[in-house]
Amino acid sequence: MPFPAAPYRADESRYDSTAYRRSGRSGLKLPPVSLGLWHNFGDDRPFETGRAILHRAFDLGVTHFDLANNYGPPYGSAEANFGRVLAGDFKAYRDEMVISTKAGYDMWPGPYGEWGSRKYVLSSLDQSLTRLGLDYVDIFYSHRFDPDTPLEETVGALVTAVESGKALYAGVSSYSPIATKRAAEILRGANIPLLIHQPSYSLLNRWIEAELLDTLDELGAGCIAFSPLGQGLLTDRYLDGIPEGSRASRDSSLSPSLISEENLARVRGLNEVARQRGQSLAQLAIAWVLRDSRVTSALIGASSVAQLEANLAAVDAPPFTDDELAEIDRYAVESGINLWASSSAAG
């Protein structure tokens, strides 16, 4: 009969080399690279693989773990699996972690299972806490703007979440600059600051630069950029087209239609800049997102410990030179990969 695995003990040097960044003007600091559980932590993947990734992330100073109600598959399974790791391995370290979840996208059937009604948002939070095995999450987000529900209702639900002690901070994701300002005003009326905005942002999806980053700076809110690798396009996987088993081959969050010759030319140009810097393309993409001090953290996924370690090494690269940034700008242009544009354009 095999011996049980040794109890998890976090690496004692985990905080020695991470320069944490303050989220806006709040008191909360986040690691420059946070771990998202959008993919690879559902029941479609081995539990022990995800567990090993979470262990290694925390050992390397990653204190922020980002979830949503419908991460999986199936929906809810990423939260449930993370809850297992929390209960079995991370219980002693809960106060060293920032754990976030969200509500906004489809979660259960019927008229109350998505969008921004008070009923859905607060019911979803209760379900998330049950799956996670927690009394509270650190950050609770409105996952997308709901054009058919008064913003006062959606943000009011975030206020209730904080005032009830079920969340410490409130955030929004994929909100337009105007909707972000309105959400912040509603929160401020309840003496709750808007802690953070979570938008998509990458070398090929630069929409936040036009106005949103200035808005967040003005509001004193942080910014955590999700999909900094362009749904995987900004990795070496697609330099020669669409490989078997990739996201694009499964037509999931990266449609094959986005792997155009024009986009591949941009990716190859960026890969050459990365090569000259001694980085992988993924490392270049993460470091570039973090070049702006208004970006608190880059939110990455990981399918293996090796991939996690490689991508976390992005923060070790030297700063970009002006010449490198100019060369990057030749290829880093809007490329039609923003799947969340309809939310960030509303409001």
mmCIF file of N, CA, C and O in Angstrom, residues 25-70:
data_model
loop_
_atom_site.group_PDB
_atom_site.id
_atom_site.type_symbol
_atom_site.label_atom_id
_atom_site.label_comp_id
_atom_site.label_asym_id
_atom_site.label_seq_id
_atom_site.Cartn_x
_atom_site.Cartn_y
_atom_site.Cartn_z
ATOM 1 N N ARG A 25 -4.309 52.911 -5.533
ATOM 2 C CA ARG A 25 -3.932 53.603 -4.293
ATOM 3 C C ARG A 25 -4.435 52.853 -3.063
ATOM 4 O O ARG A 25 -4.533 53.426 -1.974
ATOM 5 N N SER A 26 -4.733 51.565 -3.240
ATOM 6 C CA SER A 26 -5.204 50.754 -2.114
ATOM 7 C C SER A 26 -4.027 50.287 -1.270
ATOM 8 O O SER A 26 -2.866 50.527 -1.587
ATOM 9 N N GLY A 27 -4.352 49.589 -0.203
ATOM 10 C CA GLY A 27 -3.308 48.989 0.619
ATOM 11 C C GLY A 27 -2.920 47.595 0.185
ATOM 12 O O GLY A 27 -2.018 46.989 0.773
ATOM 13 N N LEU A 28 -3.582 47.072 -0.851
ATOM 14 C CA LEU A 28 -3.366 45.685 -1.260
ATOM 15 C C LEU A 28 -2.288 45.597 -2.334
ATOM 16 O O LEU A 28 -2.350 46.293 -3.349
ATOM 17 N N LYS A 29 -1.335 44.722 -2.128
ATOM 18 C CA LYS A 29 -0.301 44.454 -3.119
ATOM 19 C C LYS A 29 -0.528 43.086 -3.751
ATOM 20 O O LYS A 29 -0.965 42.139 -3.078
ATOM 21 N N LEU A 30 -0.223 43.007 -5.038
ATOM 22 C CA LEU A 30 -0.350 41.756 -5.777
ATOM 23 C C LEU A 30 0.996 41.396 -6.387
ATOM 24 O O LEU A 30 1.825 42.279 -6.647
ATOM 25 N N PRO A 31 1.218 40.113 -6.663
ATOM 26 C CA PRO A 31 2.447 39.742 -7.368
ATOM 27 C C PRO A 31 2.401 40.261 -8.801
ATOM 28 O O PRO A 31 1.310 40.449 -9.358
ATOM 29 N N PRO A 32 3.540 40.526 -9.414
ATOM 30 C CA PRO A 32 3.516 41.013 -10.795
ATOM 31 C C PRO A 32 2.875 40.028 -11.761
ATOM 32 O O PRO A 32 2.290 40.432 -12.766
ATOM 33 N N VAL A 33 2.960 38.744 -11.469
ATOM 34 C CA VAL A 33 2.285 37.713 -12.260
ATOM 35 C C VAL A 33 1.398 36.908 -11.328
ATOM 36 O O VAL A 33 1.859 36.366 -10.319
ATOM 37 N N SER A 34 0.106 36.863 -11.651
ATOM 38 C CA SER A 34 -0.871 36.108 -10.872
ATOM 39 C C SER A 34 -1.296 34.880 -11.671
ATOM 40 O O SER A 34 -1.152 34.838 -12.891
ATOM 41 N N LEU A 35 -1.840 33.894 -10.971
ATOM 42 C CA LEU A 35 -2.248 32.651 -11.633
ATOM 43 C C LEU A 35 -3.761 32.590 -11.765
ATOM 44 O O LEU A 35 -4.495 32.670 -10.773
ATOM 45 N N GLY A 36 -4.220 32.449 -13.000
ATOM 46 C CA GLY A 36 -5.643 32.295 -13.278
ATOM 47 C C GLY A 36 -5.991 30.841 -13.539
ATOM 48 O O GLY A 36 -5.201 30.095 -14.125
ATOM 49 N N LEU A 37 -7.191 30.455 -13.141
ATOM 50 C CA LEU A 37 -7.630 29.060 -13.267
ATOM 51 C C LEU A 37 -8.723 28.904 -14.316
ATOM 52 O O LEU A 37 -9.563 28.015 -14.236
ATOM 53 N N TRP A 38 -8.693 29.782 -15.319
ATOM 54 C CA TRP A 38 -9.687 29.737 -16.394
ATOM 55 C C TRP A 38 -9.645 28.385 -17.110
ATOM 56 O O TRP A 38 -10.664 27.743 -17.354
ATOM 57 N N HIS A 39 -8.450 27.951 -17.472
ATOM 58 C CA HIS A 39 -8.246 26.654 -18.117
ATOM 59 C C HIS A 39 -7.347 25.788 -17.233
ATOM 60 O O HIS A 39 -6.633 26.287 -16.369
ATOM 61 N N ASN A 40 -7.394 24.489 -17.449
ATOM 62 C CA ASN A 40 -6.441 23.518 -16.897
ATOM 63 C C ASN A 40 -6.692 23.104 -15.451
ATOM 64 O O ASN A 40 -5.931 22.299 -14.915
ATOM 65 N N PHE A 41 -7.741 23.624 -14.812
ATOM 66 C CA PHE A 41 -8.002 23.240 -13.428
ATOM 67 C C PHE A 41 -9.395 22.645 -13.235
ATOM 68 O O PHE A 41 -9.833 22.452 -12.101
ATOM 69 N N GLY A 42 -10.077 22.353 -14.333
ATOM 70 C CA GLY A 42 -11.377 21.707 -14.261
ATOM 71 C C GLY A 42 -11.245 20.196 -14.169
ATOM 72 O O GLY A 42 -10.129 19.643 -14.095
ATOM 73 N N ASP A 43 -12.373 19.517 -14.219
ATOM 74 C CA ASP A 43 -12.362 18.060 -14.105
ATOM 75 C C ASP A 43 -11.893 17.364 -15.365
ATOM 76 O O ASP A 43 -11.765 16.136 -15.384
ATOM 77 N N ASP A 44 -11.633 18.137 -16.427
ATOM 78 C CA ASP A 44 -11.106 17.543 -17.658
ATOM 79 C C ASP A 44 -9.599 17.340 -17.589
ATOM 80 O O ASP A 44 -9.016 16.763 -18.506
ATOM 81 N N ARG A 45 -8.965 17.813 -16.530
ATOM 82 C CA ARG A 45 -7.521 17.656 -16.359
ATOM 83 C C ARG A 45 -7.231 16.918 -15.052
ATOM 84 O O ARG A 45 -8.024 16.995 -14.103
ATOM 85 N N PRO A 46 -6.103 16.222 -14.965
ATOM 86 C CA PRO A 46 -5.784 15.495 -13.725
ATOM 87 C C PRO A 46 -5.668 16.447 -12.536
ATOM 88 O O PRO A 46 -4.973 17.472 -12.620
ATOM 89 N N PHE A 47 -6.308 16.104 -11.454
ATOM 90 C CA PHE A 47 -6.274 16.945 -10.262
ATOM 91 C C PHE A 47 -4.850 17.159 -9.779
ATOM 92 O O PHE A 47 -4.460 18.273 -9.386
ATOM 93 N N GLU A 48 -4.039 16.118 -9.789
ATOM 94 C CA GLU A 48 -2.677 16.232 -9.244
ATOM 95 C C GLU A 48 -1.806 17.174 -10.070
ATOM 96 O O GLU A 48 -0.894 17.793 -9.537
ATOM 97 N N THR A 49 -2.082 17.286 -11.363
ATOM 98 C CA THR A 49 -1.324 18.233 -12.189
ATOM 99 C C THR A 49 -1.620 19.660 -11.749
ATOM 100 O O THR A 49 -0.705 20.481 -11.559
ATOM 101 N N GLY A 50 -2.902 19.976 -11.586
ATOM 102 C CA GLY A 50 -3.268 21.302 -11.118
ATOM 103 C C GLY A 50 -2.734 21.587 -9.726
ATOM 104 O O GLY A 50 -2.266 22.691 -9.434
ATOM 105 N N ARG A 51 -2.791 20.583 -8.883
ATOM 106 C CA ARG A 51 -2.289 20.741 -7.514
ATOM 107 C C ARG A 51 -0.804 21.070 -7.516
ATOM 108 O O ARG A 51 -0.347 21.963 -6.781
ATOM 109 N N ALA A 52 -0.036 20.390 -8.354
ATOM 110 C CA ALA A 52 1.402 20.646 -8.423
ATOM 111 C C ALA A 52 1.682 22.063 -8.929
ATOM 112 O O ALA A 52 2.613 22.736 -8.457
ATOM 113 N N ILE A 53 0.891 22.527 -9.898
ATOM 114 C CA ILE A 53 1.060 23.891 -10.412
ATOM 115 C C ILE A 53 0.785 24.905 -9.309
ATOM 116 O O ILE A 53 1.537 25.881 -9.129
ATOM 117 N N LEU A 54 -0.275 24.691 -8.537
ATOM 118 C CA LEU A 54 -0.614 25.615 -7.458
ATOM 119 C C LEU A 54 0.478 25.631 -6.392
ATOM 120 O O LEU A 54 0.863 26.707 -5.901
ATOM 121 N N HIS A 55 0.985 24.474 -6.031
ATOM 122 C CA HIS A 55 2.074 24.412 -5.052
ATOM 123 C C HIS A 55 3.278 25.213 -5.540
ATOM 124 O O HIS A 55 3.841 26.024 -4.793
ATOM 125 N N ARG A 56 3.671 24.957 -6.769
ATOM 126 C CA ARG A 56 4.878 25.614 -7.291
ATOM 127 C C ARG A 56 4.676 27.122 -7.419
ATOM 128 O O ARG A 56 5.593 27.899 -7.137
ATOM 129 N N ALA A 57 3.481 27.531 -7.821
ATOM 130 C CA ALA A 57 3.206 28.958 -7.934
ATOM 131 C C ALA A 57 3.392 29.643 -6.581
ATOM 132 O O ALA A 57 4.073 30.676 -6.477
ATOM 133 N N PHE A 58 2.800 29.080 -5.540
ATOM 134 C CA PHE A 58 2.918 29.704 -4.220
ATOM 135 C C PHE A 58 4.359 29.684 -3.734
ATOM 136 O O PHE A 58 4.843 30.662 -3.130
ATOM 137 N N ASP A 59 5.072 28.597 -4.009
ATOM 138 C CA ASP A 59 6.480 28.517 -3.619
ATOM 139 C C ASP A 59 7.322 29.591 -4.299
ATOM 140 O O ASP A 59 8.375 29.990 -3.785
ATOM 141 N N LEU A 60 6.874 30.065 -5.463
ATOM 142 C CA LEU A 60 7.614 31.081 -6.210
ATOM 143 C C LEU A 60 7.084 32.491 -5.962
ATOM 144 O O LEU A 60 7.435 33.420 -6.685
ATOM 145 N N GLY A 61 6.252 32.659 -4.951
ATOM 146 C CA GLY A 61 5.804 33.988 -4.579
ATOM 147 C C GLY A 61 4.508 34.446 -5.192
ATOM 148 O O GLY A 61 4.122 35.611 -5.011
ATOM 149 N N VAL A 62 3.827 33.566 -5.925
ATOM 150 C CA VAL A 62 2.519 33.917 -6.482
ATOM 151 C C VAL A 62 1.490 33.776 -5.371
ATOM 152 O O VAL A 62 1.186 32.665 -4.929
ATOM 153 N N THR A 63 0.964 34.888 -4.934
ATOM 154 C CA THR A 63 0.011 34.883 -3.825
ATOM 155 C C THR A 63 -1.426 35.079 -4.287
ATOM 156 O O THR A 63 -2.350 34.920 -3.487
ATOM 157 N N HIS A 64 -1.618 35.426 -5.557
ATOM 158 C CA HIS A 64 -2.966 35.723 -6.044
ATOM 159 C C HIS A 64 -3.440 34.640 -6.994
ATOM 160 O O HIS A 64 -2.775 34.340 -7.998
ATOM 161 N N PHE A 65 -4.619 34.067 -6.680
ATOM 162 C CA PHE A 65 -5.214 33.010 -7.479
ATOM 163 C C PHE A 65 -6.602 33.482 -7.910
ATOM 164 O O PHE A 65 -7.456 33.777 -7.072
ATOM 165 N N ASP A 66 -6.818 33.525 -9.215
ATOM 166 C CA ASP A 66 -8.021 34.131 -9.778
ATOM 167 C C ASP A 66 -8.934 33.075 -10.378
ATOM 168 O O ASP A 66 -8.522 32.282 -11.228
ATOM 169 N N LEU A 67 -10.201 33.094 -9.946
ATOM 170 C CA LEU A 67 -11.201 32.148 -10.424
ATOM 171 C C LEU A 67 -12.452 32.886 -10.878
ATOM 172 O O LEU A 67 -12.548 34.102 -10.783
ATOM 173 N N ALA A 68 -13.414 32.130 -11.382
ATOM 174 C CA ALA A 68 -14.760 32.618 -11.662
ATOM 175 C C ALA A 68 -15.704 31.452 -11.461
ATOM 176 O O ALA A 68 -15.298 30.280 -11.470
ATOM 177 N N ASN A 69 -16.994 31.764 -11.312
ATOM 178 C CA ASN A 69 -17.970 30.719 -11.019
ATOM 179 C C ASN A 69 -17.996 29.617 -12.073
ATOM 180 O O ASN A 69 -18.148 28.439 -11.756
ATOM 181 N N ASN A 70 -17.829 29.987 -13.360
ATOM 182 C CA ASN A 70 -18.009 28.986 -14.413
ATOM 183 C C ASN A 70 -16.709 28.438 -14.988
ATOM 184 O O ASN A 70 -16.718 27.816 -16.042
#
